[in-house]
GROMACS .gro file of C-alpha atoms in nm:
model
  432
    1UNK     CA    1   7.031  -0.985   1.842
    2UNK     CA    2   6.818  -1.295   1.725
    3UNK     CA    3   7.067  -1.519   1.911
    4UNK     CA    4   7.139  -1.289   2.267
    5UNK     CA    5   6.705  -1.280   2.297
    6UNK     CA    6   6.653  -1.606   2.256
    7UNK     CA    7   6.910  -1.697   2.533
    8UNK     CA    8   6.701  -1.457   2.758
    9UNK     CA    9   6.395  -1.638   2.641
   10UNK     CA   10   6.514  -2.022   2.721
   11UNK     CA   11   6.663  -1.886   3.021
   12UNK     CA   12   6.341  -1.709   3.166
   13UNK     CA   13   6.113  -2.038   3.031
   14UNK     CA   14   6.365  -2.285   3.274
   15UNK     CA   15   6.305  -2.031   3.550
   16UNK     CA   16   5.990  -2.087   3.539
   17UNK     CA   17   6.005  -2.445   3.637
   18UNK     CA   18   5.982  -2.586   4.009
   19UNK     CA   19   6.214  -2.931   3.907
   20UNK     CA   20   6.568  -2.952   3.802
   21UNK     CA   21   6.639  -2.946   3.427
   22UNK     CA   22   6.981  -3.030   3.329
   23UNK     CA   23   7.091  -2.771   3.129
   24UNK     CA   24   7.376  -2.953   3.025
   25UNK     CA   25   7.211  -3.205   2.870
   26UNK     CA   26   6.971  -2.969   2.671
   27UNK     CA   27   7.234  -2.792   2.549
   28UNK     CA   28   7.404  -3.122   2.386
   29UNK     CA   29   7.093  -3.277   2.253
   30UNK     CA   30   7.057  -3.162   1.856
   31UNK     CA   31   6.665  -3.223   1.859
   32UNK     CA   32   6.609  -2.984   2.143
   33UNK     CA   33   6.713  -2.691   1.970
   34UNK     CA   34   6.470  -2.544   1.755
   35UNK     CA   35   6.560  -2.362   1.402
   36UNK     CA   36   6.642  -2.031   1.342
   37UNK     CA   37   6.592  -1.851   1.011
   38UNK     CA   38   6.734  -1.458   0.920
   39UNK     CA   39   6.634  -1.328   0.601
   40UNK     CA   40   6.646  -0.982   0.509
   41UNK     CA   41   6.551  -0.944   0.128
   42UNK     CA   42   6.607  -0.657  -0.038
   43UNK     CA   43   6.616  -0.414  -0.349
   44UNK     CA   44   6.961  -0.373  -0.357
   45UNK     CA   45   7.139  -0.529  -0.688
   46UNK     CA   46   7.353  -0.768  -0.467
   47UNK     CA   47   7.423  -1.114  -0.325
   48UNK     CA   48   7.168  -1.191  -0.081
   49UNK     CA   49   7.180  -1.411   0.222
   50UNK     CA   50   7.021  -1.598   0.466
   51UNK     CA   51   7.172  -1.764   0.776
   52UNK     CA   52   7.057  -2.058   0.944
   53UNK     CA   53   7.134  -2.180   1.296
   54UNK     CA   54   6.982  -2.364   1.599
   55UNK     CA   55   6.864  -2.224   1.955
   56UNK     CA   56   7.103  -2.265   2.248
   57UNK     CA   57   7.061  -2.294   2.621
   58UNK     CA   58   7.349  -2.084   2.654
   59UNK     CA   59   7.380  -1.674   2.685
   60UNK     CA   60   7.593  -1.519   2.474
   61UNK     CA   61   7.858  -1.405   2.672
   62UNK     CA   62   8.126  -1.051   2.548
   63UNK     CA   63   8.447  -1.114   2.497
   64UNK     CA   64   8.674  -0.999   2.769
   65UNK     CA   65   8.815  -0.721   2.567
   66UNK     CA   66   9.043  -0.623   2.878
   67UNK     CA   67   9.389  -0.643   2.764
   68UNK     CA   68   9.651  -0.851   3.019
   69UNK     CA   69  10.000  -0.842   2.901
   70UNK     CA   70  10.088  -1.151   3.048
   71UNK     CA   71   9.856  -1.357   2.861
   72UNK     CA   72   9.893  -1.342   2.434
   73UNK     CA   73   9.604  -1.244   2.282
   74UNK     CA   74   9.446  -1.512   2.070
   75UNK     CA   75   9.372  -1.730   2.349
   76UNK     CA   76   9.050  -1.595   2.487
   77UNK     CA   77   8.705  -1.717   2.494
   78UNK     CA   78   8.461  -1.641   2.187
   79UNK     CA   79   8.083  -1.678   2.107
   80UNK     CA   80   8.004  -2.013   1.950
   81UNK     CA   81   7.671  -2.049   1.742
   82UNK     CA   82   7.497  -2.375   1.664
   83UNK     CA   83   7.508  -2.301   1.294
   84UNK     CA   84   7.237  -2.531   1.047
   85UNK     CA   85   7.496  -2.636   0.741
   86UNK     CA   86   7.381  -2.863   0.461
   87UNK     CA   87   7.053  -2.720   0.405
   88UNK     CA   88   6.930  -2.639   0.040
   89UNK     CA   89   6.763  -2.285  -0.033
   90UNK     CA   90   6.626  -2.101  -0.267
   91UNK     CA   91   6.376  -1.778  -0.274
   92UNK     CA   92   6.092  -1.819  -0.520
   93UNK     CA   93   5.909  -1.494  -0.665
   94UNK     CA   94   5.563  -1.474  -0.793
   95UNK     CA   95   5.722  -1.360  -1.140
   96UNK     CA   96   5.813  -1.713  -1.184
   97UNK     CA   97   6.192  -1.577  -1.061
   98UNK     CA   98   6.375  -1.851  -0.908
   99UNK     CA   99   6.705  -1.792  -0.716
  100UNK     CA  100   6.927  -2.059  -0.514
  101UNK     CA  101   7.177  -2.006  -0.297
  102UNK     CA  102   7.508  -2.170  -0.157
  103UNK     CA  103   7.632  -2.218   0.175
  104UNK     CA  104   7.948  -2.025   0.184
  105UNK     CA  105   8.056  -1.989   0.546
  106UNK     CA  106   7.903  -2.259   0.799
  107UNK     CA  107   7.537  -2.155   0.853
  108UNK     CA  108   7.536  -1.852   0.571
  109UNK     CA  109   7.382  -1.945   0.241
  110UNK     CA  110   7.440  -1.666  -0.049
  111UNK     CA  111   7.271  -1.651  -0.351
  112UNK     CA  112   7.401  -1.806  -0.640
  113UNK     CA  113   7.385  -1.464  -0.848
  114UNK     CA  114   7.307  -1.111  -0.720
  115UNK     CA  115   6.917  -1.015  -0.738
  116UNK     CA  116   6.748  -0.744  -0.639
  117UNK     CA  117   6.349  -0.732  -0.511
  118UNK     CA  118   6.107  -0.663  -0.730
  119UNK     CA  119   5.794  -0.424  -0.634
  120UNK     CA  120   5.432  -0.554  -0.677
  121UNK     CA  121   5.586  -0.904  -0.652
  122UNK     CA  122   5.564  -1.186  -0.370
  123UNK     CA  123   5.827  -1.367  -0.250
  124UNK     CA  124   5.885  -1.673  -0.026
  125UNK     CA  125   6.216  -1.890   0.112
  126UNK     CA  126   6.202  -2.233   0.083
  127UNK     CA  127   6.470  -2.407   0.330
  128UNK     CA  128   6.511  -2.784   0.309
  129UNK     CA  129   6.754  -2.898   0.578
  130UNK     CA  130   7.049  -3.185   0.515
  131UNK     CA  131   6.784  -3.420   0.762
  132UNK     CA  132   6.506  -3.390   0.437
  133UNK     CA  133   6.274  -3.163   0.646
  134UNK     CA  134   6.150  -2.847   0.439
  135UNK     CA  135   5.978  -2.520   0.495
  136UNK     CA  136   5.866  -2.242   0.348
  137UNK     CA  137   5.790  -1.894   0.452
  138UNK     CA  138   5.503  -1.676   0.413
  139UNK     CA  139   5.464  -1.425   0.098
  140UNK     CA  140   5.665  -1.090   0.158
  141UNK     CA  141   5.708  -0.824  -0.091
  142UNK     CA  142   5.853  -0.456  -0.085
  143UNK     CA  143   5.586  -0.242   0.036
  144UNK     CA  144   5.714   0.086  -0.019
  145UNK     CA  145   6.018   0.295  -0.117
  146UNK     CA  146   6.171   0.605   0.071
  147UNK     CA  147   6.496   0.811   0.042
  148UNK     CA  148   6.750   0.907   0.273
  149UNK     CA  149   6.776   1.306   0.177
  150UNK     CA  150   7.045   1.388   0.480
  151UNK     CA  151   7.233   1.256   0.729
  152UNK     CA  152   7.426   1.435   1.000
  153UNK     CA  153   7.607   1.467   1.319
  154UNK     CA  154   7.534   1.683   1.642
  155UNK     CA  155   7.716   1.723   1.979
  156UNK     CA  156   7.434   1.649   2.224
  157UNK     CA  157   7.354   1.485   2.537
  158UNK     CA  158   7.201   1.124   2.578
  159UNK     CA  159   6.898   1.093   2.790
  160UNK     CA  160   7.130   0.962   3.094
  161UNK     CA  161   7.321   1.306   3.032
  162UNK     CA  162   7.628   1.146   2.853
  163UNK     CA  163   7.810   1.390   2.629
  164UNK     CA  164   7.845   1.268   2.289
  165UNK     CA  165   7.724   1.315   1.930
  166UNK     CA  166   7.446   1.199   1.775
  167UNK     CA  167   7.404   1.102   1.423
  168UNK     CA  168   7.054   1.161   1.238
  169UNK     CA  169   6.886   1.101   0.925
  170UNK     CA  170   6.611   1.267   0.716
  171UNK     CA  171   6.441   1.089   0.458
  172UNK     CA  172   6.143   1.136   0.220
  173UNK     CA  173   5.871   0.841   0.098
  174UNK     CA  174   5.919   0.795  -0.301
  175UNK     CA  175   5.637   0.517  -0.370
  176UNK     CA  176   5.385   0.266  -0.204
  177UNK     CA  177   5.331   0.226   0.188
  178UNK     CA  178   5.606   0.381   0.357
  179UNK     CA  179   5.530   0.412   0.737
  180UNK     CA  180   5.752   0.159   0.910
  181UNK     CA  181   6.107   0.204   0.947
  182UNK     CA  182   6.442   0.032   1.065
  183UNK     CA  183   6.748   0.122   1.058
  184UNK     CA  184   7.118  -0.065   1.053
  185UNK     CA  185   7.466   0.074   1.039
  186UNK     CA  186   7.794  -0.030   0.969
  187UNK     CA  187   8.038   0.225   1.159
  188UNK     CA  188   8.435   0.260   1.047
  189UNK     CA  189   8.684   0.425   1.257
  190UNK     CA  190   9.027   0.518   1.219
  191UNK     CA  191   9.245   0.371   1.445
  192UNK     CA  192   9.642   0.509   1.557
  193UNK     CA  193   9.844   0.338   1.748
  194UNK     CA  194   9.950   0.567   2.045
  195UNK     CA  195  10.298   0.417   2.128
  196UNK     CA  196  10.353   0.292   1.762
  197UNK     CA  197  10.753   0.266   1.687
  198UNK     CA  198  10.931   0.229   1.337
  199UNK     CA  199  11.183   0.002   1.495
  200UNK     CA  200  11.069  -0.366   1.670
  201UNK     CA  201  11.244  -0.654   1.819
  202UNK     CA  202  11.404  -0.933   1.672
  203UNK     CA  203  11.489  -1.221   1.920
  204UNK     CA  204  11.667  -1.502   1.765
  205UNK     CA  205  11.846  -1.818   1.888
  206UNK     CA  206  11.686  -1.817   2.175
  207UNK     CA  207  11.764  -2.130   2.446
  208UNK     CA  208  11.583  -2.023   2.760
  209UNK     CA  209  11.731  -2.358   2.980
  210UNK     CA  210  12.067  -2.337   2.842
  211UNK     CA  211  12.329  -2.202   3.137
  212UNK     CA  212  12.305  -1.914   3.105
  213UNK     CA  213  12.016  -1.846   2.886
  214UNK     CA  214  12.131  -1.759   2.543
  215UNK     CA  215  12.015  -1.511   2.275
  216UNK     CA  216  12.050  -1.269   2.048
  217UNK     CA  217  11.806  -0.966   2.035
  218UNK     CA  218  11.799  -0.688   1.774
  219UNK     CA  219  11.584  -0.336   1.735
  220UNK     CA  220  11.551  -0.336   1.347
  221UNK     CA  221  11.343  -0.155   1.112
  222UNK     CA  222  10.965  -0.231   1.100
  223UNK     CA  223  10.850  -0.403   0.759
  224UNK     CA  224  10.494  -0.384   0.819
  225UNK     CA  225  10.284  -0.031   0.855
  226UNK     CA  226  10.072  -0.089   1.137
  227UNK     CA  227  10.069   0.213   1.324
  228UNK     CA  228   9.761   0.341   1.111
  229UNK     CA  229   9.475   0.054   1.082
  230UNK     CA  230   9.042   0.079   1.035
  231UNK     CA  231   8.851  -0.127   1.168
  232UNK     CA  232   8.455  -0.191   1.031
  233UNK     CA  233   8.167  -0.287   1.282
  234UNK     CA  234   7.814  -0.369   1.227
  235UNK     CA  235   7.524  -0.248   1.425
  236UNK     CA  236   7.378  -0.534   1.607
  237UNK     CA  237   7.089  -0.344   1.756
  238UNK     CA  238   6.710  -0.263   1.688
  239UNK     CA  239   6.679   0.117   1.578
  240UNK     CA  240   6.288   0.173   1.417
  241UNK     CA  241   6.063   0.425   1.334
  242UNK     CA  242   5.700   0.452   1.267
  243UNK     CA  243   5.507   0.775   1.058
  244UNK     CA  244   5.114   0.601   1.185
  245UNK     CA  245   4.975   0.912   1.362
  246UNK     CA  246   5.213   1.174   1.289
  247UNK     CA  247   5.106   1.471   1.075
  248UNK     CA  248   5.383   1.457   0.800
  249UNK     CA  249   5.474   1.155   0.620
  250UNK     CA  250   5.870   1.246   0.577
  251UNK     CA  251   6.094   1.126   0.849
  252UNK     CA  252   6.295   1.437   1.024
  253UNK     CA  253   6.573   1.413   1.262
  254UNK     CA  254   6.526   1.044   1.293
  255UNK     CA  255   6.852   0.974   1.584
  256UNK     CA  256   7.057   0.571   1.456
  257UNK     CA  257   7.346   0.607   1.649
  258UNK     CA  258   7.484   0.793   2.011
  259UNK     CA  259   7.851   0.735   2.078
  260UNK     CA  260   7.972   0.947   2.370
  261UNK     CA  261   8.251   1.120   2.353
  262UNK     CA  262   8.490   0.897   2.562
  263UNK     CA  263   8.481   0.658   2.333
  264UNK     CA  264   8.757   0.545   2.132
  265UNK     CA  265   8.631   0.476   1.845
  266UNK     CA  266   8.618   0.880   1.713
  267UNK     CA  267   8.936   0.960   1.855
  268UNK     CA  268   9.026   1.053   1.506
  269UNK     CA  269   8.822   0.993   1.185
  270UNK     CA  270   8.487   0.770   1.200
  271UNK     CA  271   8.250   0.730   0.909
  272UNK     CA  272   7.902   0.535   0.941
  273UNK     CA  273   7.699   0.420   0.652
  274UNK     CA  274   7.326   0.421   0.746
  275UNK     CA  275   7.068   0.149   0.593
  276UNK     CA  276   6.709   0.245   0.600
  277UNK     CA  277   6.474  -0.041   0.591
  278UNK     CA  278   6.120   0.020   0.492
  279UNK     CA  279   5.931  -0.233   0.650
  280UNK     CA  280   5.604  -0.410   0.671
  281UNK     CA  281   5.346  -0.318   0.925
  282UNK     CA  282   5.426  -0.739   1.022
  283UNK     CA  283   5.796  -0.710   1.031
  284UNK     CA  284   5.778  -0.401   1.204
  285UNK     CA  285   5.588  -0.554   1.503
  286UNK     CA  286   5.798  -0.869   1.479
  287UNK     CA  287   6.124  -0.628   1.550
  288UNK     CA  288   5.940  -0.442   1.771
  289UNK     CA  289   5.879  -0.763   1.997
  290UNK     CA  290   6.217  -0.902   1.972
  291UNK     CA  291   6.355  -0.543   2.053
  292UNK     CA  292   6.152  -0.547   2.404
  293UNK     CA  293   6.271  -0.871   2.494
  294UNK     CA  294   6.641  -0.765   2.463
  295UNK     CA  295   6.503  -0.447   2.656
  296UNK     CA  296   6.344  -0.648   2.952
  297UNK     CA  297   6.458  -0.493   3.298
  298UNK     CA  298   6.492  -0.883   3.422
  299UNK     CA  299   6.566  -1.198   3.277
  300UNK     CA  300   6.242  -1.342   3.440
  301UNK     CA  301   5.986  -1.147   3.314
  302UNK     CA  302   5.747  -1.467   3.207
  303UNK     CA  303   5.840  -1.375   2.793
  304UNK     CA  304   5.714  -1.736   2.659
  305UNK     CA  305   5.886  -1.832   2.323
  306UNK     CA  306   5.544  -1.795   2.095
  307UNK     CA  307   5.511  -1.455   2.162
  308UNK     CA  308   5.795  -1.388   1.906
  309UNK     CA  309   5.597  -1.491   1.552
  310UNK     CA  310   5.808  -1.672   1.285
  311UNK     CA  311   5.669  -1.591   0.943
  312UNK     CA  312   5.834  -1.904   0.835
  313UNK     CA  313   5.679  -2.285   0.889
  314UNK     CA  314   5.699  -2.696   0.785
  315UNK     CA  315   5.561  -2.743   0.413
  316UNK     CA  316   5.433  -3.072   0.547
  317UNK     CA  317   5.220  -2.888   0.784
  318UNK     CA  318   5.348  -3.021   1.116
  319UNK     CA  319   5.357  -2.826   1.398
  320UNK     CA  320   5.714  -2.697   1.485
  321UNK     CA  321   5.819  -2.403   1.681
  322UNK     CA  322   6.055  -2.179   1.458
  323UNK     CA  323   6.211  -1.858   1.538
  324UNK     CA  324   6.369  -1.531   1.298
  325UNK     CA  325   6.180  -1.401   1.031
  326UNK     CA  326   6.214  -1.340   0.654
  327UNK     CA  327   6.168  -0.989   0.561
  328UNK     CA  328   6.151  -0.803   0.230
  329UNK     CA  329   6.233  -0.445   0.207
  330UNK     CA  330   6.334  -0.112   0.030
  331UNK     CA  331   6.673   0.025   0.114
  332UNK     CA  332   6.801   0.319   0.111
  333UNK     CA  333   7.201   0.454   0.207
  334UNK     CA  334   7.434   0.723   0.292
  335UNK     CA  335   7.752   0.780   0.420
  336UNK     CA  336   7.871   1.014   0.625
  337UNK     CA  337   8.222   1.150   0.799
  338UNK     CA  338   8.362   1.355   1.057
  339UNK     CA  339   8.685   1.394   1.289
  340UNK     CA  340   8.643   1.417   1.659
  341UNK     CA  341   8.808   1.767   1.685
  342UNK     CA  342   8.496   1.876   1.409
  343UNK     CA  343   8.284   1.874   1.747
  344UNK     CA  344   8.465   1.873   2.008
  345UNK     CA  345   8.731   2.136   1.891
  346UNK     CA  346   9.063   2.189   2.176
  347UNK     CA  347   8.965   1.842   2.356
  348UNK     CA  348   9.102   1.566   2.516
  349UNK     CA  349   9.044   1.251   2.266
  350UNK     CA  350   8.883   1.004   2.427
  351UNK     CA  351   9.123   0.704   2.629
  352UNK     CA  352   9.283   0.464   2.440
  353UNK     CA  353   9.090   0.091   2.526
  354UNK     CA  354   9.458  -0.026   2.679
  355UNK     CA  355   9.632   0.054   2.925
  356UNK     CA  356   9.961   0.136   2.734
  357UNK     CA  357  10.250   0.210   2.976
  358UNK     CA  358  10.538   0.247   2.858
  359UNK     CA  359  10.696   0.003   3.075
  360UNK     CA  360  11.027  -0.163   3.131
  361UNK     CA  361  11.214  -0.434   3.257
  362UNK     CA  362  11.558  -0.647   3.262
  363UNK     CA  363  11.652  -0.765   2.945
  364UNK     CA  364  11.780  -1.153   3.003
  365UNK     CA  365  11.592  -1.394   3.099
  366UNK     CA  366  11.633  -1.558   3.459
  367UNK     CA  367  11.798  -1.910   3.416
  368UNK     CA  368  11.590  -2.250   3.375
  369UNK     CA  369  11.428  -2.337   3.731
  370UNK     CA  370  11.616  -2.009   3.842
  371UNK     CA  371  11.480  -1.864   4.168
  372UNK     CA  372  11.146  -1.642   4.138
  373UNK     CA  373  11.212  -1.274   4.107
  374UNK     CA  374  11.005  -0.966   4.221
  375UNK     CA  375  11.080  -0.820   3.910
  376UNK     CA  376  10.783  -0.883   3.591
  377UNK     CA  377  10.887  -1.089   3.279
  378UNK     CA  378  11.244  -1.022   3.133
  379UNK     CA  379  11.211  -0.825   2.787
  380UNK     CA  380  11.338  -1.175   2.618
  381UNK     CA  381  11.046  -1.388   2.773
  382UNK     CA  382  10.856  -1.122   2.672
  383UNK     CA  383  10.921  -1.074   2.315
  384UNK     CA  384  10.945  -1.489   2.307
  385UNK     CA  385  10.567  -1.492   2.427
  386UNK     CA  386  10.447  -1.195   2.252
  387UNK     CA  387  10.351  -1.000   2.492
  388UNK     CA  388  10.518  -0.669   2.424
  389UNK     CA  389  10.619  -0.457   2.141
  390UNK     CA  390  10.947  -0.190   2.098
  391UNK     CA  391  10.850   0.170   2.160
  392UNK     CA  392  11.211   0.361   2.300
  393UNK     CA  393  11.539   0.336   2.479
  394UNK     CA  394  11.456   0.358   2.796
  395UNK     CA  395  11.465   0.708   2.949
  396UNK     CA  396  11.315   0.806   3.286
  397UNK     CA  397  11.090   1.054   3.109
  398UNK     CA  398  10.944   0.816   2.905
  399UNK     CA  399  10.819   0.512   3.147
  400UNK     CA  400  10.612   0.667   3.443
  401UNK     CA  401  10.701   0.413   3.744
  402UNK     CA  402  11.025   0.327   3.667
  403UNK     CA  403  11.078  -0.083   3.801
  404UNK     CA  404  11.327  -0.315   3.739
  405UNK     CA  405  11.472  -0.102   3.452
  406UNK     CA  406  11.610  -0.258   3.153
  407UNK     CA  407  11.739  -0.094   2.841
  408UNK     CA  408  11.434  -0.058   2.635
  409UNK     CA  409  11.078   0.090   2.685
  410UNK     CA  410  10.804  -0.155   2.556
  411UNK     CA  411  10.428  -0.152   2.544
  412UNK     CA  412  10.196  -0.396   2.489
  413UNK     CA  413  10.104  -0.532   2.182
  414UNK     CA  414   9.778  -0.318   2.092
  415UNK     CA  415   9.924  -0.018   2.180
  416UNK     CA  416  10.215  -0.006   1.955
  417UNK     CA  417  10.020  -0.277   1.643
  418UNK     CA  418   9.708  -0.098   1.555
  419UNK     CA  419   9.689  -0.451   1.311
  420UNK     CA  420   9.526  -0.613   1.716
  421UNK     CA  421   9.273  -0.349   1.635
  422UNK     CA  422   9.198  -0.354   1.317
  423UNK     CA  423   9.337  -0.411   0.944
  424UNK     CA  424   9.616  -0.203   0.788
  425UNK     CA  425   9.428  -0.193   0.444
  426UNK     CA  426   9.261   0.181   0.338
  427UNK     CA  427   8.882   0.060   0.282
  428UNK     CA  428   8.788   0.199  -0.091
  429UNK     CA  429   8.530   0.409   0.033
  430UNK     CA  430   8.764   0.605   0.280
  431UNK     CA  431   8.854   0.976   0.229
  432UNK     CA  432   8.998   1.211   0.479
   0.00000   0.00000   0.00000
C-alpha cells in the first residue's frame, strides 16, 4: 500500500510542474529517493519486523495474470522495490528492553529473538543506514487491548450490487483506550485443478532439426500430486474502524473482507485469519490519510508528500523528508472457514482464472525451417516449451472445437498443475 501511494504521490507532485523533468533520471539517482520505514509492533510473542526501502518514480504496475499458452510462464514482468539493505536496527523500550534485529531478506530486518510489547511501556526504532546516517522514531506504546469474540460469513450484496459474501467480526475492549481499529487478513483458498490428469508426458531425445524431427514421447504415471494445491495471500489494503461518537464501546458487525461470488478463490474451501489492530488515535489518522490517497478519484488531485506524517526522523536533527510509520499495537485473531456450496448451495462455482480448453493438435513437430502451418504448435514443441500438460486421448467429446487433431487432449499448464497456483503442501492450520 505504502509503496502503490507514494507512486500516486510523486506522480501527481511532477504533474504539477510546467518544465520537463526527466523521469528517467530521477528514477536512477539513489539520493533522490527518500526512505521508507514500516513498522508494525506488536503484543504477539513473535519475531518482529521492519522493512526498509526507498521511494520510486515508478507505479507499481499488476502482473499480467492472463494466461497465454504460447508463452511459458516464468517469463513475465514483476514489481521491483528499491529495498534499503545494510542498515543496523534495533527497538529500544523504556523498560531498559533492548532488541536488534537482522536483515534476513533484502530490505526486511527481523528481530534477533521473538518479543512481544509490553503495556504502560514506550518504545522507539532506531535505524542507522550502511551510509552512517541514523534515526529514530517517536515513542509508541500499546494503548489498549480488545478481543475478537466472533467472526462470520454472510451472503450479501456489495454497495455496487455484486453478489458475494461478506465476512465480519465482533469484538469486545479488554483494557486501556480502545477506540481505533484496523484490520489485516491473510486469506487461504483451496485450489483444484479442473483438467488435472494422473498420467503426463514424457518427451525424450528430442532433435527438432534432425530430418525428420526425432523423438520419443510417453504418457506415464504422474509422480507429483498436484491436482490439489493452497495458496496463502495477504491483505494489502486499509480496513479501519473507529468507536469516537458511537453509543457502545464493543465493535458489532465490523465488515474486513467482500469477495463476490465469481471469484475463484471460494470455488471450494477458503479460510481467512483476521488481525485486529488496536491503534493510536496518531496511527489511526496516519492510515486514514494514506488510505484516501490510494482512494483519490484522479492521480492529480494536488496530494503534496508532507501531508502523509512520518513518526520517524534524523537523530542529528536535520531536516529530511521520510515516509511509513512505526506503530505499536494490541492484536487480536481468529480464524474462520467455509465451502462455497455453505452459501451458495446448487450453484455454479465461480470460473476458473484460465481459459482451460481442452485442446489438441498434431503430434510431430514440423521439420527445421519447414514451411509455416495453419495449424498451432505440434504437441512435441509443446511439451519441449512447456506450454501444455496431458489431460485425455483425444475424443471429440472431450475438446470443444476440434482443429488440427492429434492423438491427445492437452491443457495448459495451470489448468491441469494446481502447483502454477499454489503449493501442494496441507498448511498445519487446515481442516476440512
Amino acid at each position: 500500500m505504502y509503496r502503490f501511494v507514494l507512486g500516486l504521490m510523486m506522480v501527481t507532485v511532477m504533474s504539477a510542474c510546467l518544465d520537463e523533468l526527466d523521469i528517467e533520471t530521477l528514477a536512477d539517482d539513489g539520493a533522490n529517493r527518500m526512505l521508507v520505514v514500516e513498522a508494525v509492533l506488536t503484543n504477539e510473542l513473535k519475531t518482529q519486523e521492519v522493512f526498509l526501502s526507498r521511494t520510486d518514480s515508478r507505479l507499481d504496475l499488476e502482473t499480467d495474470t492472463i494466461f497465454d499458452r504460447n508463452i511459458p510462464i516464468g517469463i513475465r514482468p514483476y514489481d521491483s522495490v528499491n529495498v534499503e539493505s545494510g542498515a543496523m536496527v534495533r527497538v529500544l523500550g523504556s523498560n531498559g528492553q533492548d532488541f536488534n534485529f537482522t536483515e534476513g531478506r533484502e530490505g526486511s530486518y527481523y528481530s534477533d529473538e521473538p518479543f512481544a510489547l509490553q503495556k504502560g511501556t514506550d518504545y522507539t526504532l532506531e535505524v542507522t543506514l550502511a551510509s552512517g546516517v541514523s534515526y529514530v522514531s517517536d515513542n509508541v506504546a500499546v494503548s489498549g487491548t480488545s478481543d475478537i469474540t466472533n467472526i462470520y460469513a454472510e451472503r450479501t450484496k456489495s454497495e455496487l450490487g455484486v453478489d458475494g459474501v461478506a465476512i465480519y467480526i465482533d469484538s469486545k475492549p479488554d483494557s486501556g483506550e480502545t477506540k481505533y481499529y484496523r484490520y489485516t487478513y491473510d486469506e487461504t483458498y483451496k485450489i483444484v485443478a479442473p483438467y488435472w490428469s494422473p498420467w503426463e508426458f514424457k518427451l525424450t531425445n528430442y532433435v527438432p532439426c534432425s530430418s525428420p524431427p526425432t523423438y520419443d514421447l510417453e504418457v506415464v504415471p504422474r509422480e507429483v500430486q498436484n491436482q490439489v494445491c493452497y495458496n496463502t495471500v495477504t491483505s494489502n489494503g486499509i480496513v479501519q474502524n473507529s468507536t469516537v461518537g458511537n453509543s457502545g464501546i464493543n465493535v458489532s458487525k465490523q465488515m474486513v473482507r467482500f469477495i463476490g461470488k465469481d471469484n475463484y478463490i471460494i470455488s471450494h474451501r477458503y479460510s481467512i485469519l483476521v488481525k485486529q489492530h488496536v491503534q493510536s488515535a496518531a496511527a489511526y489518522s496516519h492510515y486514514e490519510i494514506l488510505k484516501s490517497f490510494s482512494q483519490s478519484e484522479g492521480l492529480f488531485s494536488q496530494i503534496q508528500p508532507g501531508a502523509l506524517y512520518a513518526n520517524m526522523h534524523r537523530k542529528d536533527g536535520a531536516t529530511e523528508e521520510i515516509f511509513g510509520y512505526v506503530e505499536a499495537t494490541a492484536v487480536s485473531e481468529r480464524r474462520l472457514f467455509f465451502n462455497f456450496t455453505d452459501l451458495f448451495p446448487a450453484e455454479e462455482l465461480p470460473p476458473y482464472p484460465y481459459n482451460c480448453g481442452p485442446y489438441s493438435a498434431l503430434e510431430p513437430p514440423p521439420p527445421c525451417g519447414g514451411d509455416a502451418s495453419d495449424c498451432p504448435p505440434s504437441v512435441v514443441e509443446g511439451v519441449d516449451q512447456g506450454l501444455i500438460t496431458y489431460y485425455a486421448p483425444y475424443d471429440d467429446g472431450i475438446v470443444p472445437v476440434p482443429f488440427c487433431i492429434g492423438p491427445y487432449a492437452f491443457t495448459v499448464p495451470p489448468c491441469g498443475d494446481c502447483t502454477y497456483l499454489g503449493k501442494n503442501v496441507v498448511p498445519d492450520f487446515w481442516v476440512e
